[in-house]
mmCIF file of C-alpha atoms in Angstrom:
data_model
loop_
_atom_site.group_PDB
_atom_site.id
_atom_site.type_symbol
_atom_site.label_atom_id
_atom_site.label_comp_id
_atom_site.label_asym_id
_atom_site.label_seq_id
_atom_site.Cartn_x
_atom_site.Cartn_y
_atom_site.Cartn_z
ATOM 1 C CA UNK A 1 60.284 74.573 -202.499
ATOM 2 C CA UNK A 2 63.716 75.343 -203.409
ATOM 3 C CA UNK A 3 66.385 74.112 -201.100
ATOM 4 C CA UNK A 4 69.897 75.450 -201.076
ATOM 5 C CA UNK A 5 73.156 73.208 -200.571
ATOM 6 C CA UNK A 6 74.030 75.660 -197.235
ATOM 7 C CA UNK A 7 72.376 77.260 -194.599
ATOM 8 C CA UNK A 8 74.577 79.859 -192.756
ATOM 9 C CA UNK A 9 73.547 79.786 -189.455
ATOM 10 C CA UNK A 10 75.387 83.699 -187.896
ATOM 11 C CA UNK A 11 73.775 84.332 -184.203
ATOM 12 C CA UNK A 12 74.029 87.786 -183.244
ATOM 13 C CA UNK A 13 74.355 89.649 -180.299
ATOM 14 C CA UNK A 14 75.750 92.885 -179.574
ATOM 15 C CA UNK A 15 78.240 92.122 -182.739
ATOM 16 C CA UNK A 16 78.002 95.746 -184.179
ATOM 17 C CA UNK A 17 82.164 95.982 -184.725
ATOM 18 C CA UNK A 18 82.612 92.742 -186.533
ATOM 19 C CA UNK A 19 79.022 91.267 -188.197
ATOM 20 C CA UNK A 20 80.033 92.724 -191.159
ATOM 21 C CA UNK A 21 83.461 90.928 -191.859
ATOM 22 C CA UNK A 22 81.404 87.648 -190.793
ATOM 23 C CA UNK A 23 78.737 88.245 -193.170
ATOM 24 C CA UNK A 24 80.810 89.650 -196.069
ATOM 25 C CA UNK A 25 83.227 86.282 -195.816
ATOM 26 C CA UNK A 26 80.172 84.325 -196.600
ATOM 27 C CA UNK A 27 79.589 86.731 -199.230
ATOM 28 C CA UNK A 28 82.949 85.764 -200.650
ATOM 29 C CA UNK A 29 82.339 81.812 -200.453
ATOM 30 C CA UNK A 30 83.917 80.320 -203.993
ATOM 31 C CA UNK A 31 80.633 78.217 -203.604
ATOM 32 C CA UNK A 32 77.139 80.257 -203.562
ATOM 33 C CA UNK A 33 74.214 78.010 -203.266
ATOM 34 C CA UNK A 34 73.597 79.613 -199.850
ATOM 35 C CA UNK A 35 70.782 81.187 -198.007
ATOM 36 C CA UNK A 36 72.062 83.264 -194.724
ATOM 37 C CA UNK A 37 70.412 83.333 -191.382
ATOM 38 C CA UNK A 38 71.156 86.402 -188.929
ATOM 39 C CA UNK A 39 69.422 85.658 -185.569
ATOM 40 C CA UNK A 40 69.957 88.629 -183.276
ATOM 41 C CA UNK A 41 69.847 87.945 -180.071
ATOM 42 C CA UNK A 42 68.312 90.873 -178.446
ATOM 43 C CA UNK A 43 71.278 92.796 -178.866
ATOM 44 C CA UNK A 44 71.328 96.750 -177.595
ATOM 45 C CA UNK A 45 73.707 97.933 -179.879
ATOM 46 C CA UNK A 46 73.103 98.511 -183.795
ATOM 47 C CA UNK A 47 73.500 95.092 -184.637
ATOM 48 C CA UNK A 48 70.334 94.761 -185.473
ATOM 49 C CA UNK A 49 70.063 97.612 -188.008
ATOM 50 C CA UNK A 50 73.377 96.295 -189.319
ATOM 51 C CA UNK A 51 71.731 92.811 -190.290
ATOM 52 C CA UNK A 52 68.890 94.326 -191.600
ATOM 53 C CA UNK A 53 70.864 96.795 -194.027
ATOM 54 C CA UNK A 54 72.788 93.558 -195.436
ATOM 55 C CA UNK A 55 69.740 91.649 -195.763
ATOM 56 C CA UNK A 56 68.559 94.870 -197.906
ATOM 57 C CA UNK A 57 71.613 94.267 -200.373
ATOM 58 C CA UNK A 58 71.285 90.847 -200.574
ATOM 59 C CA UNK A 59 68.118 88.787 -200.981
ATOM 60 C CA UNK A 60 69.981 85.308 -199.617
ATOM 61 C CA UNK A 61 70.127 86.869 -196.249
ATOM 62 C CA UNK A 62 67.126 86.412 -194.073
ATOM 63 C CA UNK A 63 66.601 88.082 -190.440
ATOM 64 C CA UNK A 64 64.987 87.146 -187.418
ATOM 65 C CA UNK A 65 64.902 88.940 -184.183
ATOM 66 C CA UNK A 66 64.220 87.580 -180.839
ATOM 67 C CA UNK A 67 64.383 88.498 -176.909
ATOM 68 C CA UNK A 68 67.614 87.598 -175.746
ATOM 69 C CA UNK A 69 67.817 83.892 -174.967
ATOM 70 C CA UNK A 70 71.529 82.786 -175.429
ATOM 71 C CA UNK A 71 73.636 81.240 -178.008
ATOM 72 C CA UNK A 72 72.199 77.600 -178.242
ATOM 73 C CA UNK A 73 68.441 78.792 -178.316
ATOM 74 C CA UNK A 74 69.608 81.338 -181.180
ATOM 75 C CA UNK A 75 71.226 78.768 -183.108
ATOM 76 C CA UNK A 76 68.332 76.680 -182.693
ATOM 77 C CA UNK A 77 65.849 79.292 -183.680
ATOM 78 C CA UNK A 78 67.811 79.845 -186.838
ATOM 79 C CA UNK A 79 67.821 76.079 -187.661
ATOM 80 C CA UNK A 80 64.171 75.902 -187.523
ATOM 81 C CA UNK A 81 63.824 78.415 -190.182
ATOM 82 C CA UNK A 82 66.913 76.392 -192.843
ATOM 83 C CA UNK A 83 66.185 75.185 -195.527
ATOM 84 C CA UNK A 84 69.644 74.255 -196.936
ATOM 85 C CA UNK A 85 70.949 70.355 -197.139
ATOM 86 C CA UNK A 86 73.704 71.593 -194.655
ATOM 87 C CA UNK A 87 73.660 73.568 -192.086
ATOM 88 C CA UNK A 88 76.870 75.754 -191.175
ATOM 89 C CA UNK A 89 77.512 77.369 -188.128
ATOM 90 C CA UNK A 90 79.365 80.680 -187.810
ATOM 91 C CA UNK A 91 80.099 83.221 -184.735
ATOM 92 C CA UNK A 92 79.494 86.661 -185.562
ATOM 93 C CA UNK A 93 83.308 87.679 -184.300
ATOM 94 C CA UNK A 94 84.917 84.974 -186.760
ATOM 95 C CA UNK A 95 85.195 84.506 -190.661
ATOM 96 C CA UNK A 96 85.818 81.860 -193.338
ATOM 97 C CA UNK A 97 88.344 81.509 -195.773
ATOM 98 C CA UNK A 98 86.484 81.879 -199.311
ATOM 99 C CA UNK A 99 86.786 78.200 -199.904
ATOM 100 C CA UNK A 100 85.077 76.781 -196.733
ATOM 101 C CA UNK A 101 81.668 75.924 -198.028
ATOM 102 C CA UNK A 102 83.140 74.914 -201.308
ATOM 103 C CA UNK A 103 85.383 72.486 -199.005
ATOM 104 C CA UNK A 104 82.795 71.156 -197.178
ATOM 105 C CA UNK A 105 80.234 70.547 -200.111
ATOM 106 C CA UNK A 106 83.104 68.351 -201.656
ATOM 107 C CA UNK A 107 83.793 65.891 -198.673
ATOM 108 C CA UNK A 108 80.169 65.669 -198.170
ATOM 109 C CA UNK A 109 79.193 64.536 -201.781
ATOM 110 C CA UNK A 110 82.334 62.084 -201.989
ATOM 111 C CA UNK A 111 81.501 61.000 -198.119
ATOM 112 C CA UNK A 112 77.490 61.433 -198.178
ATOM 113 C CA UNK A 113 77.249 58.783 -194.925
ATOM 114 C CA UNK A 114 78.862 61.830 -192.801
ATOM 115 C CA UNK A 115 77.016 63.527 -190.464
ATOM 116 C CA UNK A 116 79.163 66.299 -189.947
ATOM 117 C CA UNK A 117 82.547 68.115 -190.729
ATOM 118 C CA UNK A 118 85.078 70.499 -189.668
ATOM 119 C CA UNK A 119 88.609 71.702 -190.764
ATOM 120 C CA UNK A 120 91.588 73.450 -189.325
ATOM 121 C CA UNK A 121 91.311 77.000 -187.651
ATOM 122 C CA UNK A 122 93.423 79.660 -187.226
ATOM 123 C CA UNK A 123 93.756 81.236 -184.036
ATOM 124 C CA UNK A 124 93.621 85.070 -184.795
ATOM 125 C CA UNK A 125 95.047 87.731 -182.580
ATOM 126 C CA UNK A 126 92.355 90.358 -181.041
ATOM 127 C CA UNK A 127 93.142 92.719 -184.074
ATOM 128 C CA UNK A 128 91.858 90.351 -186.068
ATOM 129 C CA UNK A 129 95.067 90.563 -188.500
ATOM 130 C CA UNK A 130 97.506 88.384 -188.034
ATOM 131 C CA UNK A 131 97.239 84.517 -187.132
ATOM 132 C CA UNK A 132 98.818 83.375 -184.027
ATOM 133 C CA UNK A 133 98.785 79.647 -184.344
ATOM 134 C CA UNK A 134 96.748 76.917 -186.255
ATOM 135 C CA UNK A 135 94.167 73.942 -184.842
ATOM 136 C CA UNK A 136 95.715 70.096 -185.792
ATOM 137 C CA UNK A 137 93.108 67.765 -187.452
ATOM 138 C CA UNK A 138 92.817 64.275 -186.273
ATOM 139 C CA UNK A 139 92.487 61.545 -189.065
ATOM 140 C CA UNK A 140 89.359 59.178 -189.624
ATOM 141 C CA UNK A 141 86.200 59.723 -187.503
ATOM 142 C CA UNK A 142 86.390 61.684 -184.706
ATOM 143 C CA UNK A 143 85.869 59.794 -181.388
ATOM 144 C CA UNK A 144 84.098 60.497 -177.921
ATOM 145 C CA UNK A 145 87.376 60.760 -176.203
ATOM 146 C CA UNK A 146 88.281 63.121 -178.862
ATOM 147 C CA UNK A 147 85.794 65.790 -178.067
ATOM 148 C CA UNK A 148 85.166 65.280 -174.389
ATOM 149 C CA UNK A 149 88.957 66.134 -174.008
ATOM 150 C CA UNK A 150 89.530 69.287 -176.457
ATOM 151 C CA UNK A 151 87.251 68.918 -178.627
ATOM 152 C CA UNK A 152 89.278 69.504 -182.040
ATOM 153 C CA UNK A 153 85.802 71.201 -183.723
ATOM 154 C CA UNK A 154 86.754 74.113 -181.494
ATOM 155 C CA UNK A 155 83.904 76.225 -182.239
ATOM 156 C CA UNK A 156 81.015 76.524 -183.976
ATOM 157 C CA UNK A 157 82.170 78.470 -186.827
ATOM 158 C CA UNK A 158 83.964 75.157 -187.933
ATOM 159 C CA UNK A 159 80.980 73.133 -187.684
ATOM 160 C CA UNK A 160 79.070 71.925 -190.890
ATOM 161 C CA UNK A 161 75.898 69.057 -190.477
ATOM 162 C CA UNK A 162 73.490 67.614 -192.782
ATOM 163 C CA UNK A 163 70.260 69.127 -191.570
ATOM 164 C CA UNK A 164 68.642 65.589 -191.084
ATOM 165 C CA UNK A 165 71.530 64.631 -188.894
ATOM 166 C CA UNK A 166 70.904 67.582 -187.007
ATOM 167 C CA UNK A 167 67.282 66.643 -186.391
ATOM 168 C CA UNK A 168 67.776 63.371 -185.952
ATOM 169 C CA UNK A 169 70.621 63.897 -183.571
ATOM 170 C CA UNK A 170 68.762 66.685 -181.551
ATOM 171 C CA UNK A 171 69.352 70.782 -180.784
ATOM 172 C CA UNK A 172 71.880 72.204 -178.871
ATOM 173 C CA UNK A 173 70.893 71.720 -174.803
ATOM 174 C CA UNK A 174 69.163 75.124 -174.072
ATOM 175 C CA UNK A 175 70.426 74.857 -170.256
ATOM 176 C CA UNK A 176 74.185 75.207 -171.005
ATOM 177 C CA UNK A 177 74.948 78.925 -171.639
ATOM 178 C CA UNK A 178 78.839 77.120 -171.912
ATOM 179 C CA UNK A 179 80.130 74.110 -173.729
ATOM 180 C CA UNK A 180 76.265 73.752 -175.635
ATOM 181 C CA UNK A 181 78.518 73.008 -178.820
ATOM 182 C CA UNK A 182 80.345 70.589 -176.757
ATOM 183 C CA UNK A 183 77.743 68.737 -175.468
ATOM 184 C CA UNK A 184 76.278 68.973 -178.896
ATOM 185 C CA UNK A 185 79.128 67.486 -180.398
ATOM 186 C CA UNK A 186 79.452 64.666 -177.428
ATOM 187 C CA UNK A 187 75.779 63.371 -177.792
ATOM 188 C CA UNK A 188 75.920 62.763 -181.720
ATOM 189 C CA UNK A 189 79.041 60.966 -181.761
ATOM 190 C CA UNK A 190 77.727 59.229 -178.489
ATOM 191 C CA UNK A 191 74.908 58.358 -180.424
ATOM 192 C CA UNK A 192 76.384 57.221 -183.502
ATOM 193 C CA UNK A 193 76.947 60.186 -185.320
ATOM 194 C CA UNK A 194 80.014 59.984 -188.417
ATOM 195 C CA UNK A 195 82.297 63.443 -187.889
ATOM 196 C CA UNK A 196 84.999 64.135 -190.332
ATOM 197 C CA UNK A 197 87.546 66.779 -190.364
ATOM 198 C CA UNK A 198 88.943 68.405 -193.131
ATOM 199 C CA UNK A 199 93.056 69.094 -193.146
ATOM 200 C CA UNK A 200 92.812 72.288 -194.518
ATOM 201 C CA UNK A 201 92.892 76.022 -192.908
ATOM 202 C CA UNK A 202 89.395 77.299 -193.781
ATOM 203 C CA UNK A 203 88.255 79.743 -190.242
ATOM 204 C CA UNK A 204 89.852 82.227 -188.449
ATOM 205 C CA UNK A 205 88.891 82.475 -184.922
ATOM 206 C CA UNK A 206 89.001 85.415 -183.110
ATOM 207 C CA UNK A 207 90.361 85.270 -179.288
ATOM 208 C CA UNK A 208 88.604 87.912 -176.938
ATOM 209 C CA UNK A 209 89.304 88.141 -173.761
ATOM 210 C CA UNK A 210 85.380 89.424 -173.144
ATOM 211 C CA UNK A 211 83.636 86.418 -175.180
ATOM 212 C CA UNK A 212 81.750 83.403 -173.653
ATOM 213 C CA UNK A 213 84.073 81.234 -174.281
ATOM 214 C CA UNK A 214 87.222 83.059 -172.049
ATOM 215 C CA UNK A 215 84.916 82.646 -168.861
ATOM 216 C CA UNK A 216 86.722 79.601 -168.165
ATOM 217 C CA UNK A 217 85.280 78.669 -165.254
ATOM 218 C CA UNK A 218 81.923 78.523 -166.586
ATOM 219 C CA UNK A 219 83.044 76.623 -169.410
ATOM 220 C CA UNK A 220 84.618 73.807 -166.755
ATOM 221 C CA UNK A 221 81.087 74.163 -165.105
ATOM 222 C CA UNK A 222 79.168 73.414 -168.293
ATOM 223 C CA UNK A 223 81.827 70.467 -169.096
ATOM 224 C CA UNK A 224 81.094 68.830 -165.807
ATOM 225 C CA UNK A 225 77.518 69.224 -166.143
ATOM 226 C CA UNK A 226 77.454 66.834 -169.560
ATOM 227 C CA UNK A 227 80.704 64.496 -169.812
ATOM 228 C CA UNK A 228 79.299 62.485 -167.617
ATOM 229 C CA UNK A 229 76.541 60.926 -169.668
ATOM 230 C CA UNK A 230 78.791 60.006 -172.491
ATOM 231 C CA UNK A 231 81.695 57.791 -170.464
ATOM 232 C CA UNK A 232 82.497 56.048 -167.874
ATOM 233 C CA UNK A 233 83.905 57.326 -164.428
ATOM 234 C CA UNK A 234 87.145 56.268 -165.151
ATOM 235 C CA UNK A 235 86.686 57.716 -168.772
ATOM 236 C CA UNK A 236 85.492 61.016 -167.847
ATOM 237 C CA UNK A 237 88.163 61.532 -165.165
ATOM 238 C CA UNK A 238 91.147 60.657 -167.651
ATOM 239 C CA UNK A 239 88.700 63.393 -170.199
ATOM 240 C CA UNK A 240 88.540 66.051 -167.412
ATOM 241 C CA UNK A 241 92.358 65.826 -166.554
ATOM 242 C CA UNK A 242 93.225 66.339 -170.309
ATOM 243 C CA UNK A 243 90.099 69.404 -170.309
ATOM 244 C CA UNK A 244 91.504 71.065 -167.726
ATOM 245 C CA UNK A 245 94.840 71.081 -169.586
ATOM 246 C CA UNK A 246 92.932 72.600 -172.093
ATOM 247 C CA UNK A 247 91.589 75.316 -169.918
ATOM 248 C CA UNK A 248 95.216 75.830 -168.926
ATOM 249 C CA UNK A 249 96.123 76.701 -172.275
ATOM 250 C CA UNK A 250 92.962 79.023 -172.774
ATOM 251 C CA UNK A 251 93.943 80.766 -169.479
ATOM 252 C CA UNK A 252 97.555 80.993 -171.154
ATOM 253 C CA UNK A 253 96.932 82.680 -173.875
ATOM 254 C CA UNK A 254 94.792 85.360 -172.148
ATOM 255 C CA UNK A 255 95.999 88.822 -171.035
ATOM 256 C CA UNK A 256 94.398 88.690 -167.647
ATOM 257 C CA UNK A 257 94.516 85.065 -166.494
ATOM 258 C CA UNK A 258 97.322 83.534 -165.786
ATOM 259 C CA UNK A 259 96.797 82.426 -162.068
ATOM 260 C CA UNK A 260 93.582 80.302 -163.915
ATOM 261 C CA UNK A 261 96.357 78.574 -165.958
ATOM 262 C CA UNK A 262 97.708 77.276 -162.449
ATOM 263 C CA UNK A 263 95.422 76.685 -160.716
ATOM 264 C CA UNK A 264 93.943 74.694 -163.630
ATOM 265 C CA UNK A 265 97.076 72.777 -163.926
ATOM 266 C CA UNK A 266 97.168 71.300 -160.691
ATOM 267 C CA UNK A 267 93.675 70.428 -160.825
ATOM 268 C CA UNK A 268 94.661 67.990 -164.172
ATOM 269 C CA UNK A 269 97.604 67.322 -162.552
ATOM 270 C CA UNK A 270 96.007 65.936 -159.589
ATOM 271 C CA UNK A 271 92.855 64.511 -161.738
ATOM 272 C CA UNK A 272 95.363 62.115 -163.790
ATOM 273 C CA UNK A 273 98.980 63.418 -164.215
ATOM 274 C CA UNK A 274 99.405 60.572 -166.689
ATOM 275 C CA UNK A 275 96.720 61.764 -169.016
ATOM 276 C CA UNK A 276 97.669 65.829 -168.438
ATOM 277 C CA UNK A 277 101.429 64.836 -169.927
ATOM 278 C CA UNK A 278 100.001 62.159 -172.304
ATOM 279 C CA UNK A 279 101.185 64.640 -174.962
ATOM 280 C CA UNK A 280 104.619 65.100 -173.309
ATOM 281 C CA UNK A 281 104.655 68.473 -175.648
ATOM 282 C CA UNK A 282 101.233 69.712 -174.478
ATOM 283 C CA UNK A 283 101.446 68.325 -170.829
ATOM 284 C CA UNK A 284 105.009 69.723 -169.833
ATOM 285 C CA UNK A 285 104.887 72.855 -172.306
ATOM 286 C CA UNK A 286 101.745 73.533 -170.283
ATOM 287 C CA UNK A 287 102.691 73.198 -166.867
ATOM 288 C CA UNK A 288 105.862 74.800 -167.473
ATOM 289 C CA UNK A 289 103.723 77.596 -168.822
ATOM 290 C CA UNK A 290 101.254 77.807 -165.771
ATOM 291 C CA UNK A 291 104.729 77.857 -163.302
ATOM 292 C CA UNK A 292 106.016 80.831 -165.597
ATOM 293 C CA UNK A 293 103.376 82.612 -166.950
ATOM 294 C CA UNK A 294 103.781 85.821 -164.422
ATOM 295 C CA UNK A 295 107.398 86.214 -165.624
ATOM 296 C CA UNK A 296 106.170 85.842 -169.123
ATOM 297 C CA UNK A 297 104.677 88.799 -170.926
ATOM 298 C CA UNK A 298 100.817 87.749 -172.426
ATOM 299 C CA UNK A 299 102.039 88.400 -175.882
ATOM 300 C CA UNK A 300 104.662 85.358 -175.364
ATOM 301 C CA UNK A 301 102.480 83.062 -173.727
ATOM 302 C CA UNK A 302 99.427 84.203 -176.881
ATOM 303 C CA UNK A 303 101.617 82.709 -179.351
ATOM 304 C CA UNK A 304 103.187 79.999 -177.193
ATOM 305 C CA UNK A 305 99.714 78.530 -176.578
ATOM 306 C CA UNK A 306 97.317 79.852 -178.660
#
């Protein structure tokens, strides 16, 4: 059976206005041995129809359809039909830059004892046009301290795995409906797993005030709910301080929530001030931020802390 180098991995759900920028930039990858999967996720819009007019066009594109069960069941659904050597992970709301895969393929045959790689983002206003800010890339391997406190991955859409790793190292945890790629990410380097980043800006990542990932609450819920099996107590608290930093800056760069960048503050703050202002430009910028933000107009604090 033929086997392709990639397996695009695009859950959908309810992604009518931007499915087709996600699936064309794949289309536009410098490096084609691909097959694409499109998942939808029970969606009630035309989503649905859109994936299966794309799929019409273009015979690497394959389409499954499911009730709705969430994002980590969808990506795992997908994964069980890939065939590809690697499998890469993309949102339906974000998009690559043409020479992602081609990236990735590269570092993987020159590094083939990695399990898994990601690269630099950039953070793209609603619009989708311009970029408000890039993601920093950590050198060497990437650590569990690393992703329990902001996880420099990000997102999914910067994720690329060898498809054994990902068997070996297990699906994403069907129970989280936030943080799944987090704990994901925790549990293979946990376990042993080699995760490499790539200093280069290959995604752009769409902020949305409506997506999963700006209910921060939920996300602090789903945190909580794993970082405890992969550290210490003293660990995790030093990890949840520095998260909820995190959060803060999330909540900053929101239109609607800058009272959660306070109130997330203090929480770190009173966690382990000495590990929220361990990065005395993160730590202070933020709580600075969080004390200002309702003086500050959202599109300030968007590129401030984006």
């Amino acid at each position: 059976m033929y086997a392709p180098a990639f397996s695009v991995v695009i859950p959908c759900y309810n992604c009518e206005m931007t499915l087709i920028r996600s699936v064309r930039s794949v289309q536009a990858q410098t490096f084609t041995d691909v097959e694409i999967l499109l998942v939808d996720d029970g969606s009630s819009d035309k989503t649905l129809g859109l994936a299966q007019a794309l799929a019409h066009n273009d015979d690497r594109i394959l389409v499954v359809s499911q009730r709705n069960a969430g994002a980590a069941a969808t990506r795992n659904r997908a994964v069980a039909f890939a065939k590809g050597r690697l499998i890469a992970f993309l949102d339906a709301d974000d998009w690559w830059h043409p020479g992602k895969l081609a990236a990735h393929h590269a570092l993987h045959a020159a590094r083939p004892e990695l399990d898994a790689s990601f690269a630099q983002i950039a953070f793209m206003a609603k619009d989708g046009h311009e970029p408000l800010t890039r993601s920093s890339v950590p050198q060497g391997l990437l650590s569990i301290v690393q992703v329990l406190r902001e996880n420099p991955v990000c997102t999914m859409s910067n994720a690329v795995v060898r498809a054994d790793s990902f068997r070996r190292f297990g699906p994403f945890r069907e129970s989280l409906t936030h943080s799944e790629d987090q704990e994901w990410l925790a549990r293979m380097v946990f376990n042993g797993a080699r995760i490499m980043g790539i200093d280069e800006e290959l995604v752009a990542y769409r902020t949305n005030d409506g997506g999963l990932s700006s209910d921060l609450e939920k996300m602090y819920d789903g945190w909580r709910a794993f970082a405890g099996d992969y550290a210490s107590s003293e660990v995790t608290r030093q990890c949840e301080a520095v998260y909820c930093r995190y959060l803060a800056r999330r909540a900053l760069r929101l239109s609607n929530a800058a009272g959660q960048a306070l109130k997330y503050t203090l929480r770190g703050l009173h966690l382990d001030a000495g590990a929220f202002l361990s990065d005395p430009r993160r730590g202070l910028c933020t709580a600075l931020g969080a004390l200002l933000a309702p003086m500050l107009p959202p599109v300030v604090r968007t590129r401030i802390f984006a």
